[in-house]
Amino acid sequence: MRLRDANKEALIREKAIELIVNHGFDGLSMHKLAKAAGVSVATIYIYFKDREDLIQQVFTDESRKMTEATLRNFDPDAHFDEGLKRQWINRMNYCLENPYSMTFMEQVKHSPLVERSNVDTRFLQAMQRFVHNAIDRKEIMPLPVEIYWSIAFAPLYQLVKFHIAGKSMPGRPPFVFDEEKINLTLGLVLKALKP
């Protein structure tokens, strides 16, 4: 029985993310992954049952890391404006520091290859408490969660994507998501959510 090596497992996970981001799901085979990670195919099977298990485990691990980053210094009892700004900063920093992870999770989260039932309950509870407190204090209007999320976070993620890509709309200079643009966009989002 071969022993597990944490460094090899981390490298396999990293290369799996890169292959999916750069080449899509079809770009991830155990043979391509073994070559990219510089290990044998048999080594991958020490850590993962199959390709689907690999994708599920990597997604779960990356989701956990993002949850930890998102909840850092976040107080679900904070005023909505303050709490949403903390969420934006935490999520933006995580995405800018982990662009492959962000793109990987974006590609995988709507895929039938992952089970969404294992979302970290700390995250769900903190977000529910935060939003319900803000509604109760009349800091924001009550909305279906999908509409709330689309207004509160979709602008952030789209602008982070522009920033990471170093692109903008056609004919425009590269977009840089600096503090001025963060504050401008966040102000518009907060205005849209107010009662």
Coordinates of N, CA, C and O in Angstrom, one line a residue:
M1 N 0.8 -1.2 0.0 CA 0.0 0.0 0.0 C 0.9 1.2 0.0 O 1.8 1.4 0.8
R2 N 0.7 2.1 -1.0 CA 1.5 3.3 -1.0 C 0.9 4.4 -0.1 O -0.3 4.5 0.1
L3 N 1.8 5.1 0.5 CA 1.5 6.1 1.5 C 1.0 7.4 0.8 O 1.4 7.7 -0.3
R4 N 0.1 8.1 1.5 CA -0.4 9.4 1.0 C 0.6 10.4 1.3 O 1.3 10.5 2.3
D5 N 0.8 11.3 0.3 CA 1.7 12.5 0.4 C 0.9 13.7 0.2 O 0.3 14.0 -0.9
A6 N 0.8 14.6 1.3 CA 0.0 15.8 1.2 C 0.4 16.7 0.1 O -0.4 17.4 -0.5
N7 N 1.7 16.8 -0.2 CA 2.2 17.7 -1.2 C 1.8 17.2 -2.6 O 1.4 18.0 -3.5
K8 N 1.8 15.9 -2.8 CA 1.4 15.3 -4.1 C -0.1 15.5 -4.3 O -0.6 15.9 -5.4
E9 N -0.9 15.3 -3.2 CA -2.3 15.5 -3.3 C -2.7 16.9 -3.6 O -3.5 17.2 -4.5
A10 N -2.0 17.9 -3.0 CA -2.2 19.3 -3.2 C -1.9 19.6 -4.7 O -2.6 20.4 -5.3
L11 N -0.8 19.1 -5.2 CA -0.4 19.3 -6.6 C -1.4 18.8 -7.6 O -1.8 19.4 -8.6
I12 N -1.9 17.6 -7.3 CA -3.0 16.9 -8.1 C -4.2 17.8 -8.1 O -4.8 18.1 -9.2
R13 N -4.6 18.3 -7.0 CA -5.8 19.2 -6.9 C -5.6 20.5 -7.7 O -6.4 20.9 -8.5
E14 N -4.4 21.1 -7.5 CA -4.1 22.3 -8.2 C -4.1 22.1 -9.8 O -4.7 22.9 -10.5
K15 N -3.5 21.0 -10.2 CA -3.5 20.8 -11.7 C -4.9 20.4 -12.2 O -5.2 20.7 -13.3
A16 N -5.7 19.7 -11.4 CA -7.1 19.4 -11.8 C -7.8 20.7 -12.1 O -8.5 20.9 -13.1
I17 N -7.7 21.7 -11.1 CA -8.4 23.0 -11.3 C -7.9 23.7 -12.6 O -8.7 24.2 -13.4
E18 N -6.6 23.7 -12.8 CA -6.0 24.3 -14.0 C -6.5 23.7 -15.2 O -6.9 24.4 -16.2
L19 N -6.5 22.4 -15.3 CA -7.0 21.7 -16.5 C -8.5 22.0 -16.8 O -8.8 22.3 -17.9
I20 N -9.3 22.0 -15.7 CA -10.7 22.3 -16.0 C -10.9 23.8 -16.4 O -11.7 24.1 -17.3
V21 N -10.2 24.7 -15.8 CA -10.3 26.1 -16.1 C -9.8 26.4 -17.5 O -10.5 27.0 -18.3
N22 N -8.7 25.8 -17.9 CA -8.1 26.0 -19.2 C -8.7 25.2 -20.3 O -8.6 25.7 -21.5
H23 N -9.2 24.0 -20.0 CA -9.7 23.2 -21.1 C -11.1 22.6 -20.9 O -11.5 21.7 -21.7
G24 N -11.8 23.0 -19.9 CA -13.1 22.5 -19.6 C -13.1 21.1 -19.1 O -12.0 20.5 -18.8
F25 N -14.3 20.5 -18.8 CA -14.4 19.2 -18.3 C -13.7 18.1 -19.2 O -13.2 17.2 -18.7
D26 N -13.9 18.3 -20.5 CA -13.3 17.4 -21.4 C -11.8 17.4 -21.3 O -11.1 16.4 -21.7
G27 N -11.2 18.5 -20.8 CA -9.7 18.6 -20.7 C -9.2 17.8 -19.5 O -8.0 17.8 -19.3
L28 N -10.1 17.3 -18.6 CA -9.6 16.6 -17.4 C -9.8 15.1 -17.6 O -10.9 14.6 -17.5
S29 N -8.8 14.4 -17.9 CA -8.8 13.0 -17.8 C -7.7 12.6 -16.8 O -6.8 13.4 -16.5
M30 N -7.7 11.4 -16.3 CA -6.7 11.0 -15.3 C -5.3 10.9 -15.9 O -4.4 11.3 -15.3
H31 N -5.3 10.6 -17.2 CA -4.0 10.6 -17.9 C -3.4 12.0 -18.1 O -2.2 12.2 -17.8
K32 N -4.2 12.9 -18.5 CA -3.8 14.3 -18.7 C -3.4 14.9 -17.3 O -2.4 15.6 -17.2
L33 N -4.2 14.6 -16.3 CA -3.9 15.1 -14.9 C -2.6 14.5 -14.4 O -1.7 15.2 -13.9
A34 N -2.4 13.2 -14.6 CA -1.1 12.6 -14.1 C 0.1 13.3 -14.8 O 1.1 13.6 -14.1
K35 N 0.0 13.5 -16.1 CA 1.1 14.1 -16.8 C 1.3 15.5 -16.3 O 2.5 15.9 -16.1
A36 N 0.3 16.3 -16.1 CA 0.4 17.7 -15.7 C 1.0 17.8 -14.3 O 1.8 18.7 -14.0
A37 N 0.6 16.8 -13.4 CA 1.1 16.8 -12.0 C 2.5 16.1 -11.9 O 3.1 16.1 -10.8
G38 N 2.9 15.4 -12.9 CA 4.2 14.7 -12.9 C 4.1 13.4 -12.0 O 5.1 13.1 -11.3
V39 N 2.9 12.8 -12.0 CA 2.7 11.6 -11.2 C 2.2 10.5 -12.1 O 1.8 10.8 -13.2
S40 N 2.1 9.3 -11.5 CA 1.5 8.2 -12.3 C 0.0 8.3 -12.1 O -0.5 8.8 -11.1
V41 N -0.7 7.7 -13.0 CA -2.2 7.6 -12.9 C -2.6 6.9 -11.6 O -3.5 7.3 -10.9
A42 N -1.8 5.8 -11.3 CA -2.1 5.1 -10.1 C -2.0 5.9 -8.8 O -2.7 5.7 -7.9
T43 N -1.1 6.9 -8.8 CA -1.0 7.8 -7.7 C -2.2 8.6 -7.5 O -2.7 8.8 -6.3
I44 N -2.9 9.0 -8.5 CA -4.1 9.8 -8.4 C -5.2 9.0 -7.7 O -5.9 9.5 -6.8
Y45 N -5.2 7.7 -8.0 CA -6.2 6.8 -7.4 C -6.0 6.5 -5.9 O -6.8 5.9 -5.3
I46 N -4.8 6.9 -5.4 CA -4.6 6.8 -4.0 C -5.5 7.8 -3.2 O -6.0 7.5 -2.1
Y47 N -5.7 8.9 -3.9 CA -6.5 10.0 -3.3 C -7.9 10.1 -3.7 O -8.7 10.7 -2.9
F48 N -8.2 9.6 -4.9 CA -9.6 9.8 -5.4 C -10.1 8.5 -6.1 O -9.3 7.9 -6.8
K49 N -11.4 8.2 -5.9 CA -12.0 7.0 -6.4 C -12.0 7.1 -8.0 O -11.7 6.1 -8.6
D50 N -12.4 8.2 -8.5 CA -12.5 8.4 -9.9 C -12.5 9.9 -10.2 O -12.4 10.7 -9.3
R51 N -12.8 10.2 -11.5 CA -12.8 11.6 -11.9 C -13.9 12.4 -11.2 O -13.6 13.6 -10.8
E52 N -15.0 11.8 -11.1 CA -16.1 12.6 -10.4 C -15.9 12.8 -8.9 O -16.2 13.9 -8.4
D53 N -15.3 11.8 -8.3 CA -14.9 12.0 -6.9 C -13.8 13.1 -6.7 O -13.9 13.9 -5.8
L54 N -12.9 13.1 -7.7 CA -11.9 14.2 -7.7 C -12.5 15.6 -7.8 O -12.3 16.5 -7.0
I55 N -13.4 15.7 -8.7 CA -14.1 17.0 -9.0 C -14.9 17.4 -7.7 O -14.8 18.5 -7.3
Q56 N -15.6 16.4 -7.2 CA -16.5 16.7 -6.0 C -15.6 17.1 -4.8 O -15.9 18.1 -4.1
Q57 N -14.5 16.4 -4.6 CA -13.6 16.7 -3.4 C -13.0 18.1 -3.6 O -12.9 18.9 -2.6
V58 N -12.5 18.3 -4.8 CA -11.8 19.6 -5.0 C -12.8 20.8 -4.9 O -12.5 21.8 -4.3
F59 N -14.0 20.6 -5.4 CA -15.1 21.6 -5.3 C -15.4 21.9 -3.8 O -15.5 23.0 -3.4
T60 N -15.6 20.8 -3.1 CA -15.9 20.9 -1.6 C -14.8 21.7 -0.9 O -15.0 22.6 -0.1
D61 N -13.5 21.3 -1.2 CA -12.4 22.0 -0.5 C -12.3 23.4 -0.9 O -12.1 24.3 0.0
E62 N -12.4 23.7 -2.2 CA -12.3 25.1 -2.6 C -13.5 25.9 -2.0 O -13.3 27.1 -1.7
S63 N -14.7 25.3 -1.9 CA -15.8 26.0 -1.3 C -15.6 26.3 0.1 O -15.9 27.4 0.6
R64 N -15.0 25.4 0.8 CA -14.6 25.6 2.2 C -13.6 26.8 2.4 O -13.8 27.6 3.2
K65 N -12.6 26.8 1.5 CA -11.6 27.9 1.6 C -12.3 29.2 1.3 O -12.0 30.2 2.0
M66 N -13.2 29.3 0.3 CA -13.9 30.5 0.1 C -14.8 30.9 1.2 O -14.9 32.1 1.5
T67 N -15.5 30.0 1.8 CA -16.3 30.3 3.0 C -15.5 30.9 4.1 O -15.9 31.9 4.7
E68 N -14.4 30.3 4.4 CA -13.5 30.8 5.5 C -13.1 32.2 5.1 O -13.1 33.1 6.0
A69 N -12.7 32.5 3.9 CA -12.3 33.8 3.5 C -13.5 34.8 3.6 O -13.3 36.0 4.0
T70 N -14.6 34.4 3.1 CA -15.8 35.2 3.1 C -16.3 35.6 4.5 O -16.7 36.8 4.7
L71 N -16.1 34.7 5.5 CA -16.6 35.0 6.8 C -15.5 35.7 7.7 O -15.8 36.1 8.8
R72 N -14.3 35.9 7.2 CA -13.2 36.5 8.0 C -13.7 38.0 8.4 O -14.0 38.8 7.5
N73 N -13.7 38.2 9.7 CA -14.0 39.5 10.3 C -15.4 40.0 9.9 O -15.7 41.2 9.9
F74 N -16.3 39.1 9.5 CA -17.7 39.4 9.2 C -18.6 39.2 10.4 O -18.5 38.2 11.0
D75 N -19.4 40.2 10.7 CA -20.3 40.1 11.8 C -21.7 40.1 11.2 O -22.2 41.2 10.6
P76 N -22.5 39.0 11.3 CA -23.8 39.0 10.8 C -24.8 39.9 11.4 O -25.9 40.2 10.9
D77 N -24.4 40.5 12.6 CA -25.2 41.5 13.3 C -24.9 42.9 12.9 O -25.5 43.9 13.4
A78 N -23.9 43.1 12.0 CA -23.5 44.5 11.6 C -24.6 45.1 10.8 O -25.5 44.5 10.3
H79 N -24.5 46.5 10.8 CA -25.4 47.2 9.9 C -25.2 46.7 8.5 O -24.1 46.3 8.1
F80 N -26.2 46.7 7.7 CA -26.2 46.1 6.4 C -25.1 46.7 5.5 O -24.3 46.0 4.9
D81 N -24.9 48.0 5.5 CA -23.9 48.7 4.6 C -22.5 48.2 5.0 O -21.7 47.9 4.1
E82 N -22.3 48.2 6.3 CA -20.9 47.8 6.8 C -20.7 46.3 6.5 O -19.6 45.9 6.0
G83 N -21.7 45.5 6.7 CA -21.5 44.0 6.5 C -21.4 43.7 5.0 O -20.6 42.8 4.7
L84 N -22.1 44.4 4.2 CA -22.0 44.1 2.7 C -20.6 44.5 2.2 O -20.0 43.8 1.4
K85 N -20.1 45.6 2.7 CA -18.8 46.1 2.3 C -17.7 45.0 2.7 O -16.9 44.7 2.0
R86 N -17.9 44.5 3.9 CA -16.9 43.5 4.4 C -17.0 42.2 3.5 O -16.0 41.6 3.1
Q87 N -18.3 41.9 3.2 CA -18.5 40.7 2.3 C -17.8 41.0 0.9 O -17.1 40.1 0.4
W88 N -18.0 42.2 0.4 CA -17.4 42.5 -0.9 C -15.8 42.4 -0.8 O -15.2 41.8 -1.7
I89 N -15.3 43.0 0.2 CA -13.8 43.0 0.3 C -13.3 41.6 0.5 O -12.3 41.2 -0.2
N90 N -13.9 40.8 1.3 CA -13.5 39.4 1.5 C -13.6 38.6 0.3 O -12.7 37.9 -0.1
R91 N -14.8 38.7 -0.4 CA -15.0 37.9 -1.6 C -14.0 38.4 -2.7 O -13.4 37.6 -3.5
M92 N -13.8 39.7 -2.9 CA -13.0 40.2 -3.9 C -11.5 39.8 -3.6 O -10.8 39.3 -4.6
N93 N -11.1 39.9 -2.4 CA -9.7 39.5 -2.1 C -9.5 38.0 -2.4 O -8.4 37.7 -2.9
Y94 N -10.4 37.2 -2.0 CA -10.3 35.8 -2.3 C -10.2 35.5 -3.8 O -9.3 34.8 -4.2
C95 N -11.1 36.1 -4.5 CA -11.1 35.9 -6.0 C -9.8 36.4 -6.6 O -9.3 35.8 -7.5
L96 N -9.3 37.6 -6.2 CA -8.1 38.1 -6.8 C -6.9 37.3 -6.4 O -5.9 37.1 -7.2
E97 N -6.9 36.7 -5.2 CA -5.8 35.9 -4.8 C -5.9 34.5 -5.3 O -4.8 33.8 -5.4
N98 N -7.0 34.1 -5.7 CA -7.3 32.7 -6.2 C -8.1 32.7 -7.5 O -9.2 32.1 -7.5
P99 N -7.6 33.3 -8.6 CA -8.4 33.4 -9.8 C -8.7 32.1 -10.4 O -9.8 31.9 -10.9
Y100 N -7.8 31.1 -10.3 CA -8.2 29.8 -10.9 C -9.3 29.1 -10.1 O -10.2 28.5 -10.6
S101 N -9.2 29.2 -8.7 CA -10.3 28.7 -7.9 C -11.6 29.3 -8.2 O -12.6 28.6 -8.3
M102 N -11.6 30.7 -8.3 CA -12.9 31.4 -8.6 C -13.5 30.9 -9.9 O -14.7 30.6 -10.0
T103 N -12.7 30.8 -10.9 CA -13.2 30.3 -12.3 C -13.6 28.9 -12.2 O -14.6 28.5 -12.8
F104 N -12.8 28.0 -11.5 CA -13.2 26.6 -11.4 C -14.6 26.5 -10.7 O -15.4 25.8 -11.2
M105 N -14.8 27.2 -9.6 CA -16.0 27.1 -8.9 C -17.2 27.6 -9.7 O -18.3 27.1 -9.7
E106 N -16.9 28.7 -10.5 CA -17.9 29.2 -11.4 C -18.3 28.2 -12.4 O -19.5 28.0 -12.7
Q107 N -17.3 27.4 -13.0 CA -17.6 26.4 -14.0 C -18.4 25.2 -13.4 O -19.2 24.6 -14.1
V108 N -18.0 24.8 -12.2 CA -18.5 23.6 -11.6 C -19.8 23.7 -10.9 O -20.6 22.8 -10.9
K109 N -20.0 24.9 -10.3 CA -21.2 25.0 -9.4 C -22.5 24.7 -10.0 O -23.4 24.3 -9.3
H110 N -22.7 24.9 -11.3 CA -24.0 24.6 -11.9 C -24.0 23.3 -12.6 O -24.9 22.9 -13.4
S111 N -22.9 22.5 -12.4 CA -22.7 21.3 -13.1 C -23.4 20.1 -12.4 O -23.5 20.2 -11.1
P112 N -23.8 19.1 -13.1 CA -24.4 18.0 -12.4 C -23.3 17.1 -11.7 O -23.6 16.2 -11.0
L113 N -22.0 17.5 -11.9 CA -20.9 16.7 -11.3 C -20.7 17.0 -9.8 O -20.0 16.3 -9.2
V114 N -21.4 18.0 -9.3 CA -21.2 18.2 -7.9 C -22.5 18.2 -7.1 O -23.5 18.5 -7.6
E115 N -22.4 17.9 -5.8 CA -23.5 17.9 -4.9 C -23.5 19.2 -4.2 O -22.5 19.5 -3.5
R116 N -24.5 20.0 -4.3 CA -24.6 21.3 -3.6 C -25.1 21.1 -2.1 O -25.1 22.0 -1.4
S117 N -25.4 19.9 -1.7 CA -26.0 19.7 -0.4 C -25.0 19.9 0.7 O -25.4 20.0 1.9
N118 N -23.7 19.9 0.4 CA -22.7 20.0 1.5 C -22.2 21.4 1.6 O -21.0 21.6 2.0
V119 N -23.0 22.4 1.4 CA -22.6 23.8 1.6 C -22.4 24.0 3.1 O -23.2 23.5 3.9
D120 N -21.4 24.7 3.5 CA -21.0 24.9 4.9 C -22.2 25.6 5.6 O -22.5 26.7 5.2
T121 N -22.7 25.0 6.6 CA -23.8 25.6 7.3 C -23.4 26.9 8.0 O -24.3 27.7 8.2
R122 N -22.2 27.1 8.4 CA -21.7 28.3 9.0 C -22.0 29.5 8.0 O -22.5 30.5 8.4
F123 N -21.7 29.3 6.8 CA -21.9 30.3 5.8 C -23.4 30.6 5.6 O -23.8 31.8 5.7
L124 N -24.2 29.6 5.4 CA -25.7 29.8 5.3 C -26.3 30.5 6.5 O -27.1 31.4 6.3
Q125 N -25.9 30.0 7.6 CA -26.5 30.6 8.8 C -26.1 32.1 9.0 O -26.9 32.9 9.3
A126 N -24.8 32.4 8.7 CA -24.3 33.8 8.8 C -25.0 34.7 7.8 O -25.5 35.8 8.1
M127 N -25.2 34.2 6.6 CA -25.8 35.0 5.5 C -27.3 35.2 5.8 O -27.8 36.3 5.7
Q128 N -27.9 34.1 6.3 CA -29.4 34.3 6.6 C -29.6 35.2 7.7 O -30.5 36.1 7.7
R129 N -28.8 35.1 8.8 CA -28.9 36.0 9.9 C -28.6 37.5 9.5 O -29.4 38.4 9.9
F130 N -27.6 37.7 8.7 CA -27.3 39.0 8.2 C -28.4 39.7 7.4 O -28.8 40.8 7.7
V131 N -28.9 38.9 6.5 CA -30.0 39.5 5.6 C -31.3 39.7 6.5 O -32.0 40.7 6.4
H132 N -31.7 38.7 7.3 CA -32.9 38.8 8.1 C -32.8 40.0 9.1 O -33.8 40.7 9.3
N133 N -31.6 40.1 9.7 CA -31.4 41.3 10.6 C -31.6 42.6 9.8 O -32.2 43.5 10.3
A134 N -31.0 42.7 8.6 CA -31.1 43.9 7.8 C -32.6 44.2 7.4 O -33.0 45.3 7.4
I135 N -33.3 43.2 7.1 CA -34.7 43.3 6.7 C -35.5 43.8 8.0 O -36.3 44.7 7.9
D136 N -35.3 43.1 9.1 CA -36.0 43.5 10.4 C -35.7 44.9 10.8 O -36.6 45.6 11.3
R137 N -34.5 45.4 10.5 CA -34.1 46.8 10.9 C -34.5 47.8 9.8 O -34.1 48.9 9.8
K138 N -35.1 47.2 8.7 CA -35.5 48.0 7.6 C -34.4 48.7 6.8 O -34.5 49.8 6.3
E139 N -33.2 48.0 6.8 CA -32.0 48.5 6.1 C -32.1 48.1 4.7 O -31.4 48.8 3.8
I140 N -32.8 47.1 4.4 CA -33.0 46.6 3.0 C -34.4 46.1 2.9 O -35.1 45.8 3.9
M141 N -34.9 46.1 1.6 CA -36.2 45.6 1.4 C -36.2 44.0 1.3 O -35.2 43.5 0.9
P142 N -37.3 43.4 1.7 CA -37.3 41.9 1.5 C -37.4 41.6 0.0 O -38.2 42.2 -0.7
L143 N -36.6 40.6 -0.4 CA -36.6 40.2 -1.8 C -36.4 38.7 -1.9 O -35.8 38.1 -0.9
P144 N -36.8 38.0 -2.9 CA -36.4 36.6 -3.1 C -34.9 36.5 -3.1 O -34.2 37.4 -3.6
V145 N -34.4 35.5 -2.6 CA -32.9 35.3 -2.4 C -32.2 35.5 -3.7 O -31.1 36.0 -3.8
E146 N -32.8 35.0 -4.8 CA -32.1 35.0 -6.1 C -32.0 36.5 -6.6 O -30.9 36.9 -7.2
I147 N -33.0 37.3 -6.4 CA -32.9 38.7 -6.7 C -32.0 39.4 -5.8 O -31.1 40.2 -6.3
Y148 N -32.0 39.2 -4.5 CA -31.1 39.8 -3.6 C -29.7 39.5 -4.0 O -28.8 40.4 -4.1
W149 N -29.3 38.2 -4.2 CA -28.0 37.8 -4.6 C -27.5 38.5 -5.9 O -26.4 39.0 -6.0
S150 N -28.4 38.5 -6.9 CA -28.1 39.1 -8.2 C -27.8 40.6 -8.0 O -26.9 41.1 -8.7
I151 N -28.5 41.3 -7.2 CA -28.2 42.7 -7.0 C -27.0 42.9 -6.1 O -26.1 43.8 -6.4
A152 N -26.9 42.1 -5.0 CA -25.8 42.3 -4.0 C -24.4 41.9 -4.5 O -23.4 42.5 -4.2
F153 N -24.4 40.8 -5.3 CA -23.1 40.2 -5.6 C -22.7 40.1 -7.0 O -21.5 40.0 -7.4
A154 N -23.7 40.0 -7.9 CA -23.3 39.8 -9.3 C -22.5 40.9 -9.9 O -21.5 40.7 -10.6
P155 N -22.7 42.2 -9.5 CA -21.9 43.3 -10.0 C -20.4 43.1 -9.5 O -19.5 43.3 -10.3
L156 N -20.3 42.7 -8.3 CA -18.9 42.4 -7.8 C -18.2 41.4 -8.6 O -17.1 41.6 -9.0
Y157 N -18.8 40.2 -8.8 CA -18.1 39.1 -9.5 C -17.8 39.5 -10.9 O -16.8 39.1 -11.5
Q158 N -18.7 40.2 -11.6 CA -18.5 40.6 -13.0 C -17.3 41.6 -13.1 O -16.4 41.4 -13.9
L159 N -17.2 42.5 -12.2 CA -16.1 43.5 -12.2 C -14.8 42.8 -11.8 O -13.8 43.2 -12.3
V160 N -14.8 41.9 -10.9 CA -13.6 41.1 -10.6 C -13.2 40.3 -11.8 O -12.0 40.3 -12.1
K161 N -14.1 39.8 -12.6 CA -13.7 39.1 -13.8 C -13.1 40.0 -14.8 O -12.1 39.6 -15.4
F162 N -13.6 41.2 -15.0 CA -13.0 42.2 -15.9 C -11.6 42.5 -15.4 O -10.6 42.6 -16.2
H163 N -11.4 42.7 -14.1 CA -10.1 43.0 -13.5 C -9.1 41.9 -13.7 O -8.0 42.2 -14.2
I164 N -9.5 40.7 -13.4 CA -8.6 39.5 -13.6 C -8.2 39.4 -15.0 O -7.0 39.1 -15.4
A165 N -9.2 39.5 -15.9 CA -8.9 39.4 -17.4 C -8.1 40.5 -17.9 O -7.5 40.4 -19.0
G166 N -8.0 41.6 -17.2 CA -7.3 42.8 -17.7 C -8.0 43.3 -19.0 O -7.3 43.9 -19.8
K167 N -9.3 43.2 -19.0 CA -10.1 43.6 -20.2 C -11.2 44.5 -19.7 O -11.5 44.6 -18.6
S168 N -11.9 45.0 -20.7 CA -13.1 45.8 -20.5 C -14.0 45.5 -21.6 O -13.9 44.6 -22.4
M169 N -14.9 46.4 -21.8 CA -15.8 46.4 -23.0 C -15.0 46.7 -24.2 O -14.0 47.4 -24.1
P170 N -15.4 46.2 -25.4 CA -14.6 46.5 -26.6 C -14.3 48.0 -26.8 O -15.2 48.8 -26.6
G171 N -13.1 48.3 -27.2 CA -12.7 49.7 -27.4 C -12.4 50.5 -26.2 O -12.1 51.7 -26.3
R172 N -12.4 49.9 -25.0 CA -12.1 50.5 -23.8 C -10.8 50.1 -23.2 O -10.4 48.9 -23.5
P173 N -10.1 50.9 -22.4 CA -8.9 50.5 -21.8 C -9.1 49.3 -20.8 O -10.3 49.2 -20.3
P174 N -8.1 48.6 -20.4 CA -8.3 47.5 -19.4 C -9.0 48.1 -18.1 O -8.7 49.2 -17.7
F175 N -9.8 47.3 -17.5 CA -10.6 47.7 -16.3 C -9.7 47.3 -15.1 O -9.2 46.2 -15.0
V176 N -9.6 48.3 -14.2 CA -8.9 48.1 -12.9 C -10.0 48.3 -11.8 O -10.5 49.4 -11.7
F177 N -10.2 47.3 -11.0 CA -11.2 47.5 -9.9 C -10.5 48.0 -8.7 O -10.1 47.3 -7.8
D178 N -10.4 49.4 -8.7 CA -9.7 50.0 -7.6 C -10.7 50.5 -6.5 O -11.9 50.3 -6.7
E179 N -10.2 51.1 -5.4 CA -11.1 51.5 -4.3 C -12.2 52.4 -4.8 O -13.3 52.3 -4.3
E180 N -11.9 53.4 -5.6 CA -12.9 54.3 -6.1 C -14.0 53.6 -6.8 O -15.2 53.9 -6.6
K181 N -13.7 52.6 -7.7 CA -14.7 51.9 -8.4 C -15.5 50.9 -7.5 O -16.7 50.7 -7.7
I182 N -14.8 50.4 -6.5 CA -15.5 49.5 -5.5 C -16.5 50.3 -4.8 O -17.7 49.9 -4.7
N183 N -16.1 51.5 -4.3 CA -17.1 52.3 -3.5 C -18.2 52.8 -4.4 O -19.4 52.9 -3.9
L184 N -17.9 53.2 -5.6 CA -19.0 53.7 -6.5 C -20.0 52.5 -6.8 O -21.2 52.7 -6.6
T185 N -19.5 51.4 -7.1 CA -20.4 50.2 -7.4 C -21.2 49.8 -6.2 O -22.4 49.6 -6.2
L186 N -20.5 49.7 -5.0 CA -21.1 49.3 -3.8 C -22.2 50.3 -3.4 O -23.3 49.9 -3.0
G187 N -22.0 51.6 -3.6 CA -23.0 52.6 -3.3 C -24.2 52.4 -4.1 O -25.3 52.5 -3.6
L188 N -24.1 52.1 -5.4 CA -25.2 51.8 -6.3 C -26.0 50.6 -5.9 O -27.2 50.6 -5.9
V189 N -25.2 49.5 -5.5 CA -25.9 48.3 -5.0 C -26.7 48.6 -3.7 O -27.8 48.1 -3.6
L190 N -26.1 49.3 -2.8 CA -26.8 49.6 -1.5 C -28.0 50.4 -1.8 O -29.1 50.1 -1.2
K191 N -27.9 51.4 -2.7 CA -29.1 52.2 -3.0 C -30.2 51.3 -3.6 O -31.4 51.5 -3.3
A192 N -29.8 50.3 -4.5 CA -30.8 49.5 -5.1 C -31.5 48.6 -4.1 O -32.7 48.2 -4.3
L193 N -30.9 48.2 -3.0 CA -31.5 47.3 -2.0 C -32.3 48.0 -0.9 O -32.9 47.4 -0.1
K194 N -32.2 49.3 -0.8 CA -32.8 50.1 0.2 C -34.3 50.1 0.0 O -34.8 50.1 -1.1
P195 N -35.1 50.1 1.1 CA -36.6 50.2 1.0 C -37.1 51.5 0.4 O -36.4 52.5 0.5

